[in-house]
CSV table of C-alpha atoms in Angstrom, one decimal:
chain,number,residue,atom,x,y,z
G,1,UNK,CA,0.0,0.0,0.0
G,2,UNK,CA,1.6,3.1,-1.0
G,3,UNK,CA,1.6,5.7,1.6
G,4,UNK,CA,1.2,9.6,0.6
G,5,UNK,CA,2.8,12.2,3.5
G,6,UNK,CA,0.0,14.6,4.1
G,7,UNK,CA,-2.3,12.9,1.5
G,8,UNK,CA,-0.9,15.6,-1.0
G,9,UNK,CA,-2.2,15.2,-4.2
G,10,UNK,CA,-5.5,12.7,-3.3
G,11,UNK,CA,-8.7,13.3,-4.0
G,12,UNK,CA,-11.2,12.7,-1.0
G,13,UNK,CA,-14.2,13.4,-2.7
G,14,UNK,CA,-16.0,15.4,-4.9
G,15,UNK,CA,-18.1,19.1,-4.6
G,16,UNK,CA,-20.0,20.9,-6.2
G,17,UNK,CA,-18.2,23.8,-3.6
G,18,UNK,CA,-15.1,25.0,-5.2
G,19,UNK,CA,-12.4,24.6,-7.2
G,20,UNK,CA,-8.7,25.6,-6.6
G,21,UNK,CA,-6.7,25.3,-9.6
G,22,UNK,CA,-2.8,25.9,-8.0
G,23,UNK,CA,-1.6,25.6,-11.7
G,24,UNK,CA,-3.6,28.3,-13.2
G,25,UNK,CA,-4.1,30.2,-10.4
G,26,UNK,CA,-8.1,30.0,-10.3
G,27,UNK,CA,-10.6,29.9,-7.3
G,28,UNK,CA,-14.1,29.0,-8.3
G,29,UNK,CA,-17.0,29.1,-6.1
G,30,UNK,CA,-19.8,27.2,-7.9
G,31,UNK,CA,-19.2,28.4,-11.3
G,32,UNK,CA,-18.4,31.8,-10.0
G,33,UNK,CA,-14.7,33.5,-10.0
G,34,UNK,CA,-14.0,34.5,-6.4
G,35,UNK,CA,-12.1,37.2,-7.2
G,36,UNK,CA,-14.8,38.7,-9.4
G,37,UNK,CA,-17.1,38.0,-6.1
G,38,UNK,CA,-15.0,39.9,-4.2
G,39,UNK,CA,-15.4,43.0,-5.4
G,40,UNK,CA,-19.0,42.7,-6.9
G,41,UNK,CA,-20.9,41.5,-4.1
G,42,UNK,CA,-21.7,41.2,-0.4
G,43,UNK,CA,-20.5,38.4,1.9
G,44,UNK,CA,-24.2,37.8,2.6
G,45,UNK,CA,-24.7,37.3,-1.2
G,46,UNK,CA,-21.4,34.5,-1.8
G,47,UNK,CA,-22.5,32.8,1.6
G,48,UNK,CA,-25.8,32.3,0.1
G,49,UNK,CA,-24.2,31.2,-2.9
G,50,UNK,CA,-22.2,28.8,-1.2
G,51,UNK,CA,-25.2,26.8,1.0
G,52,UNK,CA,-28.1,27.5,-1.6
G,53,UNK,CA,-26.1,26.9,-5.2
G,54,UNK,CA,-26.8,30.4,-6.8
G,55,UNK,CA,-26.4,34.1,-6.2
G,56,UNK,CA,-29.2,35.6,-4.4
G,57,UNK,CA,-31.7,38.0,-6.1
G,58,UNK,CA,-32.5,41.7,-3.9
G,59,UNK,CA,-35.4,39.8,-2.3
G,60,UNK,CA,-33.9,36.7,-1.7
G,61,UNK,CA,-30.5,38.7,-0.5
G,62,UNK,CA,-32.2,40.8,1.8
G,63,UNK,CA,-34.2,38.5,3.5
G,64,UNK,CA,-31.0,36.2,4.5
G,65,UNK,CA,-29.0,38.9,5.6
G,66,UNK,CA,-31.9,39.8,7.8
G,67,UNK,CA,-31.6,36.2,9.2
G,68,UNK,CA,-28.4,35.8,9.9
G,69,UNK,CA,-29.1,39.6,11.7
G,70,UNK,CA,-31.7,38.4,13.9
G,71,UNK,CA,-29.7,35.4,15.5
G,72,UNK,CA,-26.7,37.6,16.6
G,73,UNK,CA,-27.5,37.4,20.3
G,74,UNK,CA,-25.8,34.9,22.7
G,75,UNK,CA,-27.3,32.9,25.3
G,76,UNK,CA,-27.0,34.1,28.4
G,77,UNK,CA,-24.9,31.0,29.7
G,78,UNK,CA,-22.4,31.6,26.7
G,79,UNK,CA,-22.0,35.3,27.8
G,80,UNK,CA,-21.1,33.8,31.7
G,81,UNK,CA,-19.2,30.7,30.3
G,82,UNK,CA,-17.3,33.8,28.2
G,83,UNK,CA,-16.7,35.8,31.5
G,84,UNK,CA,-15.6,32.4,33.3
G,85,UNK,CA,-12.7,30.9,31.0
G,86,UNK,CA,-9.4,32.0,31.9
G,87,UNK,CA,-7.6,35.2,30.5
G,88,UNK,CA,-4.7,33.9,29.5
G,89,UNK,CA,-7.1,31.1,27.1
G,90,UNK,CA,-6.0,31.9,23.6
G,91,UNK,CA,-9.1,33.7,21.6
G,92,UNK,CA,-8.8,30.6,19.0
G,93,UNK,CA,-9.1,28.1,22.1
G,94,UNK,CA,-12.2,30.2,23.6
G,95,UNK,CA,-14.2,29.9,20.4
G,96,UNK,CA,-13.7,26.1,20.1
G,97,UNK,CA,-15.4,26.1,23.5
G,98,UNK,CA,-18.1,28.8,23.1
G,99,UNK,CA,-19.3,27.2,19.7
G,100,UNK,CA,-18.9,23.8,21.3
G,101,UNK,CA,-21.4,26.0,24.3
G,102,UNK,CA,-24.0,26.6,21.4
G,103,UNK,CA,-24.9,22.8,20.7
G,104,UNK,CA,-28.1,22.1,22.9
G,105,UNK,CA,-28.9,18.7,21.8
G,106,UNK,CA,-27.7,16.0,18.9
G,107,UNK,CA,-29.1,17.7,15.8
G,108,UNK,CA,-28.5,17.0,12.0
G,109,UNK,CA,-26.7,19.6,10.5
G,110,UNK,CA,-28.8,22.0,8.6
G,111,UNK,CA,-29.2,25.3,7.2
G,112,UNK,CA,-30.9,26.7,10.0
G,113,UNK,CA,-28.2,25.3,12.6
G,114,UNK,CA,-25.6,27.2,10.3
G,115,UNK,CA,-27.0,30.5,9.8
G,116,UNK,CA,-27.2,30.3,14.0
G,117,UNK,CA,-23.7,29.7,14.3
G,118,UNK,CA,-22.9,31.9,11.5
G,119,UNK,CA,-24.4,35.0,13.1
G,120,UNK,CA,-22.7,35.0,16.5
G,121,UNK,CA,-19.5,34.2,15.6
G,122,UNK,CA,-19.1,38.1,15.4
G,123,UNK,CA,-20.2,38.6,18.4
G,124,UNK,CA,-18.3,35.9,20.0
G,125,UNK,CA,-15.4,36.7,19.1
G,126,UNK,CA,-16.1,40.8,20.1
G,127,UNK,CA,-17.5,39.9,23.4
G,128,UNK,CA,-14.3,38.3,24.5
G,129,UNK,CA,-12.4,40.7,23.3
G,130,UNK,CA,-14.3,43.4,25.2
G,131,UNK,CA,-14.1,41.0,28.2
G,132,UNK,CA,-10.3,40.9,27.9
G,133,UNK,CA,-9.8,44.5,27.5
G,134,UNK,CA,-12.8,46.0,30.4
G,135,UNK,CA,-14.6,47.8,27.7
G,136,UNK,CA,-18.2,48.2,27.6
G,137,UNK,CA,-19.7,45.8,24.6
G,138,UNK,CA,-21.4,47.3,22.4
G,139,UNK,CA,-25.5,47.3,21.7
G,140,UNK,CA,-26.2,44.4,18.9
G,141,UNK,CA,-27.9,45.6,15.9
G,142,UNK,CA,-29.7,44.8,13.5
G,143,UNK,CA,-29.2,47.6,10.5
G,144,UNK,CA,-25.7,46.7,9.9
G,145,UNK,CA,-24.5,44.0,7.2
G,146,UNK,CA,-22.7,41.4,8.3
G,147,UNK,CA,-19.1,42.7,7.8
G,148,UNK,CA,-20.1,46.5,9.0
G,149,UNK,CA,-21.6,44.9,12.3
G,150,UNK,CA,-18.3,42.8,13.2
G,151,UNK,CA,-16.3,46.0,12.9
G,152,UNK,CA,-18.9,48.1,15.0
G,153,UNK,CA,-19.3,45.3,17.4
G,154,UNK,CA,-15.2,46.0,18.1
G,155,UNK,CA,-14.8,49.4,17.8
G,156,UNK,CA,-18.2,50.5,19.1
G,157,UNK,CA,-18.6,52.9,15.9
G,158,UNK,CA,-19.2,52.5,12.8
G,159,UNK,CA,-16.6,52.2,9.8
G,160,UNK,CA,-15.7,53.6,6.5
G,161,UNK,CA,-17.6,52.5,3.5
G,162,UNK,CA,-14.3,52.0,2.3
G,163,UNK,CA,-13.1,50.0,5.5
G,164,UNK,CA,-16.3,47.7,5.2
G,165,UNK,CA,-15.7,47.3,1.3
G,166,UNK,CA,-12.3,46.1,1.9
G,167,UNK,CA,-12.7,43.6,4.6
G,168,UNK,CA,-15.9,41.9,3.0
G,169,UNK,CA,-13.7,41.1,0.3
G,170,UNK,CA,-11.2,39.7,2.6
G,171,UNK,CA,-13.9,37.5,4.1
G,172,UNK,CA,-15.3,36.8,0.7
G,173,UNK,CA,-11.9,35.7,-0.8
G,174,UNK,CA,-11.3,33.5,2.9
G,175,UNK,CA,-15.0,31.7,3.1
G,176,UNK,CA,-14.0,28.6,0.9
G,177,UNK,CA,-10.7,27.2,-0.2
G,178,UNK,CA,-11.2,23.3,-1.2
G,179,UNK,CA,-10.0,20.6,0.6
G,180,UNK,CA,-7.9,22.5,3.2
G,181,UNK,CA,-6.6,20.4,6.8
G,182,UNK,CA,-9.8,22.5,8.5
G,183,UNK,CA,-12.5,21.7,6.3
G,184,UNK,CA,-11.2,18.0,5.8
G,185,UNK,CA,-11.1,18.0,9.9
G,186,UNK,CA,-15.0,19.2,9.8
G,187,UNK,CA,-16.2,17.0,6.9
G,188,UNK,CA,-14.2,14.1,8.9
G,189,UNK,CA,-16.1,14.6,12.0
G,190,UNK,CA,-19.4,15.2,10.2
G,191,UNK,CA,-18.8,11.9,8.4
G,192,UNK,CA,-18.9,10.0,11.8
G,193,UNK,CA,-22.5,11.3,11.7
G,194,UNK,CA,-21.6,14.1,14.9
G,195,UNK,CA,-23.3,17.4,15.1
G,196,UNK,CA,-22.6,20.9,12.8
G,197,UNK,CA,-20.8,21.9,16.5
G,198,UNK,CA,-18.6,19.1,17.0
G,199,UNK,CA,-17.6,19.3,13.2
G,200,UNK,CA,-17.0,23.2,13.4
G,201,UNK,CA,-15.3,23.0,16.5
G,202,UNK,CA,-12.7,20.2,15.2
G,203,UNK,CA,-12.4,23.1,12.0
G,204,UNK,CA,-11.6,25.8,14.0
G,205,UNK,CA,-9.6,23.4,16.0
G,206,UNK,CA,-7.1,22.5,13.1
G,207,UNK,CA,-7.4,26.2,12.1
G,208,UNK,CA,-6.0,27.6,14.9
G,209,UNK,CA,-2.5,25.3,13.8
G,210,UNK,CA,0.2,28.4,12.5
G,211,UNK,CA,0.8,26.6,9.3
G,212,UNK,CA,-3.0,27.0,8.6
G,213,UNK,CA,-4.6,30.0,10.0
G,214,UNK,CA,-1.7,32.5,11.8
G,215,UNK,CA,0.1,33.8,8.7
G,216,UNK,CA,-1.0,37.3,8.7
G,217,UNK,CA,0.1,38.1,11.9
G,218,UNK,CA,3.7,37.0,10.5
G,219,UNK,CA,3.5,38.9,7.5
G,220,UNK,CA,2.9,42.4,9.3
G,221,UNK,CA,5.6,41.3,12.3
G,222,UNK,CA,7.1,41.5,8.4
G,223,UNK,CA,6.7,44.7,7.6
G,224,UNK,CA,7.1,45.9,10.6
G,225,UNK,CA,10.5,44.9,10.9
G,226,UNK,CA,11.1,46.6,7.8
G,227,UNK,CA,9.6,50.2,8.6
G,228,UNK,CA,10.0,52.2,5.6
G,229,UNK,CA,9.8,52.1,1.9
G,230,UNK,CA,13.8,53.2,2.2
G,231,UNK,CA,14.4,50.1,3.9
G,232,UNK,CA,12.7,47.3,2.0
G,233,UNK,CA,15.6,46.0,-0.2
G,234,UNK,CA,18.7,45.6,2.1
G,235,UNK,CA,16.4,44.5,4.6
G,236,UNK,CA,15.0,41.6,2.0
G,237,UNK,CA,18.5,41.1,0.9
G,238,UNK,CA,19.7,40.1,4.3
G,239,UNK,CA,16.8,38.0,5.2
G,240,UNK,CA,17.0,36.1,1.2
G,241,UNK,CA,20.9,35.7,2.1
G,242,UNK,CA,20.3,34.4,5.4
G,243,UNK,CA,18.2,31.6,3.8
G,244,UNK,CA,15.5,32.6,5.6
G,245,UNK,CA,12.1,32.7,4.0
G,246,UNK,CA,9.8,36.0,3.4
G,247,UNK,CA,6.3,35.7,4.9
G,248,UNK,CA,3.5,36.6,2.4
G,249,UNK,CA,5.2,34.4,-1.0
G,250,UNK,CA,4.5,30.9,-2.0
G,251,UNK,CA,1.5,28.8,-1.5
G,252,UNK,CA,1.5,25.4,-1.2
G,253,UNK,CA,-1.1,25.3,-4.0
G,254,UNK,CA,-0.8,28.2,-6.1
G,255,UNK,CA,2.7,28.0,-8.5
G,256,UNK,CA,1.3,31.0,-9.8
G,257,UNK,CA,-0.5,34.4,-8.8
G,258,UNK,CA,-2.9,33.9,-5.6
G,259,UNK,CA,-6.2,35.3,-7.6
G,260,UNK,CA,-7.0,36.3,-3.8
G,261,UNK,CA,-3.7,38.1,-3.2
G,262,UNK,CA,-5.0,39.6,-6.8
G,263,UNK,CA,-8.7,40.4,-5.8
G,264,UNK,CA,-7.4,41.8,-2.3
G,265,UNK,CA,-4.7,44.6,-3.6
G,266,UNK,CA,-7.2,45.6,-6.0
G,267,UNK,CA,-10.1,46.3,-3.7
G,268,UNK,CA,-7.4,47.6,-1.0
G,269,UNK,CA,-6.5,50.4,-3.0
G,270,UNK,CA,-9.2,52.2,-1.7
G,271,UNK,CA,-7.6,52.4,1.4
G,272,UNK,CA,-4.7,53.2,0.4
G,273,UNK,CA,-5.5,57.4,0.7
G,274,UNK,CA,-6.4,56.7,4.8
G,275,UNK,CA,-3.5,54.5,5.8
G,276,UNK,CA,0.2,54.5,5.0
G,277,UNK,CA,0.7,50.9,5.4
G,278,UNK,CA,-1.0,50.0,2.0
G,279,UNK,CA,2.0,52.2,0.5
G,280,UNK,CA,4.7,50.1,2.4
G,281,UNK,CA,3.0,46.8,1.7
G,282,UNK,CA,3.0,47.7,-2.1
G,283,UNK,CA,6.8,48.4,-2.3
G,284,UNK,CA,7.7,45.5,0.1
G,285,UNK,CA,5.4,43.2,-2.4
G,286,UNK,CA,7.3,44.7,-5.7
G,287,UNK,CA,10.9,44.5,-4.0
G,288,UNK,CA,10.2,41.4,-2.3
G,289,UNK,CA,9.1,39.8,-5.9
G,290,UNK,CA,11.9,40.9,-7.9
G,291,UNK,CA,14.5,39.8,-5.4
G,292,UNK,CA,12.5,36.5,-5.3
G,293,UNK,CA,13.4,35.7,-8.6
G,294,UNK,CA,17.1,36.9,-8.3
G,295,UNK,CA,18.0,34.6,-5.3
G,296,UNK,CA,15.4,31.6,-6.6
G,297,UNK,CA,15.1,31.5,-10.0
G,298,UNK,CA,12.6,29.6,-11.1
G,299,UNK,CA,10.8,29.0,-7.7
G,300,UNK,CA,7.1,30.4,-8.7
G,301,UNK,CA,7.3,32.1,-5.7
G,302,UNK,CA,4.5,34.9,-6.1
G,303,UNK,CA,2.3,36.6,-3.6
G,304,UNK,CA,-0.1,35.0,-1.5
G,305,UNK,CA,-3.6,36.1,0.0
G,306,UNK,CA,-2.1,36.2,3.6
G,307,UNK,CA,0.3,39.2,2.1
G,308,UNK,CA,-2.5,41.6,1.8
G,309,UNK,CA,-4.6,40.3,4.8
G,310,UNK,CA,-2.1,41.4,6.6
G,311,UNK,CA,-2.4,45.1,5.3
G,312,UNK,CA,-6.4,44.8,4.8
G,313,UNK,CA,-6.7,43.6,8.9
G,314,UNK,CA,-4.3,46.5,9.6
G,315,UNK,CA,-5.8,49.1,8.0
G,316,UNK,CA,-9.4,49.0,9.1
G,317,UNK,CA,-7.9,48.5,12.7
G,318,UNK,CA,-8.1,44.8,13.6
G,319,UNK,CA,-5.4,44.1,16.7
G,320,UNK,CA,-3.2,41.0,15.4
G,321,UNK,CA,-4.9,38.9,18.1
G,322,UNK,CA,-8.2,38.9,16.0
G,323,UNK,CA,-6.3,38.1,12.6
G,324,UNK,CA,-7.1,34.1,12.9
G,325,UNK,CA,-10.4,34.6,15.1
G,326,UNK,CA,-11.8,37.0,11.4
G,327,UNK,CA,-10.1,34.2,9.6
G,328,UNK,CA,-12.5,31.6,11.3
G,329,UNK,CA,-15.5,34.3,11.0
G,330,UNK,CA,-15.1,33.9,7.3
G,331,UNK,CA,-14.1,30.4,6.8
G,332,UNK,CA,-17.4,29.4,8.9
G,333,UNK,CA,-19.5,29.8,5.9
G,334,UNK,CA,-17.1,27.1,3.9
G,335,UNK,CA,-16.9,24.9,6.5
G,336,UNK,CA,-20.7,24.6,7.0
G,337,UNK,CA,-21.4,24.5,3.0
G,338,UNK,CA,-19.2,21.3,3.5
G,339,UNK,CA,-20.6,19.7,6.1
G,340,UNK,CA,-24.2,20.3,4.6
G,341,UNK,CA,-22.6,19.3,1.3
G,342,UNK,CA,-21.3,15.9,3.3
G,343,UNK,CA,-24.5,14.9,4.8
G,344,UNK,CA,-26.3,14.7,0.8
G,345,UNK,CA,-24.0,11.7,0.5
G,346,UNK,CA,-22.1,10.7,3.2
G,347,UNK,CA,-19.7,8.0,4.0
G,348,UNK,CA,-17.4,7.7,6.8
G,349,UNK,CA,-14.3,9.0,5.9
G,350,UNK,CA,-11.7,5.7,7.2
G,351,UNK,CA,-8.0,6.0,5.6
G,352,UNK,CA,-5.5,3.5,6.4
G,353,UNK,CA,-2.1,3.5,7.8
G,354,UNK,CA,0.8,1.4,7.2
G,355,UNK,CA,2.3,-0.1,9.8
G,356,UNK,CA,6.2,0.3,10.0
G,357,UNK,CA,6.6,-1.4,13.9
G,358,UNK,CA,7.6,-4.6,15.3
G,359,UNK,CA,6.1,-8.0,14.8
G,360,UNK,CA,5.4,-10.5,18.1
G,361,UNK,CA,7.8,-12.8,18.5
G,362,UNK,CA,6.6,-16.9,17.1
């Protein structure tokens, strides 16, 4: 039996979801380009897309955003279990247990189940943070789209059109990526025939691993370090030299142009005239790449979507503690497409192993 590290290259099933084309740098969400999504429509709109199979009309958009609006509030014993759990509990950690909380019997997965979860995510992950800091939580509402309520929920005011604009396409570009470790964790658990909680929670559980989920936060420890626009190249030059690698380049699947690193700088340009840091990430990106191909020719090392989520998070003024949590508020809507998509035709997903020990004695 042939064993394959990291099942690289094996094909576990087959959706309808997405496809991720690493060779010709495509990301398709049912027959849709993402990065097209990105900066034509609403999160609300390519979640729908995702769990119903087509784009919403107005009616049909405004009605589920009005849904997921109506089930922001917490239970009251998730608000006290939130209070309770240590401080020093890592933010990924807390929601694993809080969406774990929000399971009150064995249910089948469903839509309904997901838009619950969904919807208080957000808050979640701001009520903790609040908690954390002794500031006063803000009042949930119901006026404010999905993306524009997370960032009043954690500021307390509302943002910039152009602030909202650029972090719904952030969320848009993170909601679904194929077969990732995360979603395979969740459709592995929801195989077993467990709940939508136990699922999500063994997804957020495998994102909260740094080689899945905490890149951003390296890439703006990145730039950073390198401070100015006048610094960029000898600083690149002596990381490159030191063999060490640059945060932001190379994708495990894409040996070409991230269509979401693409998507991302193009609808971050709007920020660019309120913050400073767009114009350092855009020369850091340019130095970085031609540098890149001086030291490693021939390497495909391009730009990858955690590059400009580190700038987007940034800029509309998300501490780097929340950079994975927003990641997980995003990818919720892909992980629950899959497990909804699992249940149509599920089997229990049972690989083998090959066993390299010692035999008993005769």
């Amino acid at each position: 039996m042939e064993v394959v590290p990291g099942l690289e290259g094996i094909a576990v099933t087959e959706t309808e979801l997405s496809l991720v084309d690493g060779e010709k740098g495509h990301l398709v969400y049912r027959g849709h380009w993402a990065k097209e999504l990105a900066v034509s429509q609403t999160f609300e709109a390519v979640v729908y897309l995702l769990w119903y199979g087509h784009l919403p009309g107005k009616e049909e958009e405004q009605c589920f955003r009005d849904l997921l609006a109506s089930q922001r509030e917490l239970p009251v014993q998730v608000t006290e279990m939130l209070e309770r759990l240590p401080r020093k509990m890592d933010l990924m950690s807390v929601l694993q247990t809080a969406v774990s909380s929000l399971a009150t019997a064995e249910e089948t997965p469903s839509r309904e189940l997901a838009v619950s979860v969904l919807a208080k995510i957000p808050t979640l992950i701001a009520c903790r943070y609040h908690l954390l800091r002794g500031s006063r939580m803000p009042k949930i509402r119901r006026d404010l789209s999905h993306t524009a309520h997370y960032l009043y929920l954690l500021q307390g005011r509302e943002a910039s059109p152009a602030q909202i604009r650029a972090l719904e396409a952030y969320l848009i570009l993170t909601a679904e990526h194929g077969m990732n470790a995360s979603t395979f964790a969740g459709r592995v658990v929801a195989s077993t025939g467990s709940d939508l909680f136990s699922a999500l929670t063994a997804a957020i559980g495998a994102l909260k691993g740094p080689l899945h989920g905490g890149a951003p936060s390296e890439v703006e420890g990145m730039l950073e370090a390198v401070g100015s626009v006048e610094e960029a190249e000898p600083w690149i030059r002596r990381r490159l030299e030191a063999g060490e690698r640059l945060m932001g380049f190379g994708h495990r699947v894409y040996k070409t142009q991230d269509p979401r690193a693409e998507a991302l700088r193009k609808v971050s340009e709007g920020l660019s005239g309120e913050d400073p840091w767009f114009h350092l990430a855009v020369e850091v990106e340019r130095t970085a790449l031609r540098l890149l191909e001086e030291y490693k020719p021939g390497r495909r090392l391009h730009t990858n979507v955690e590059f400009y989520a580190a700038a987007v998070l940034r800029a509309v003024g998300l501490p780097k503690e929340l950079y994975t949590p927003t990641f997980t508020l995003s990818r919720t809507a892909g992980w629950c497409a899959h497990i909804l998509e699992q249940m149509t035709h599920n089997r229990i997903i049972r690989p083998q192993s090959v066993y390299t020990g010692a035999m008993p004695c005769d």
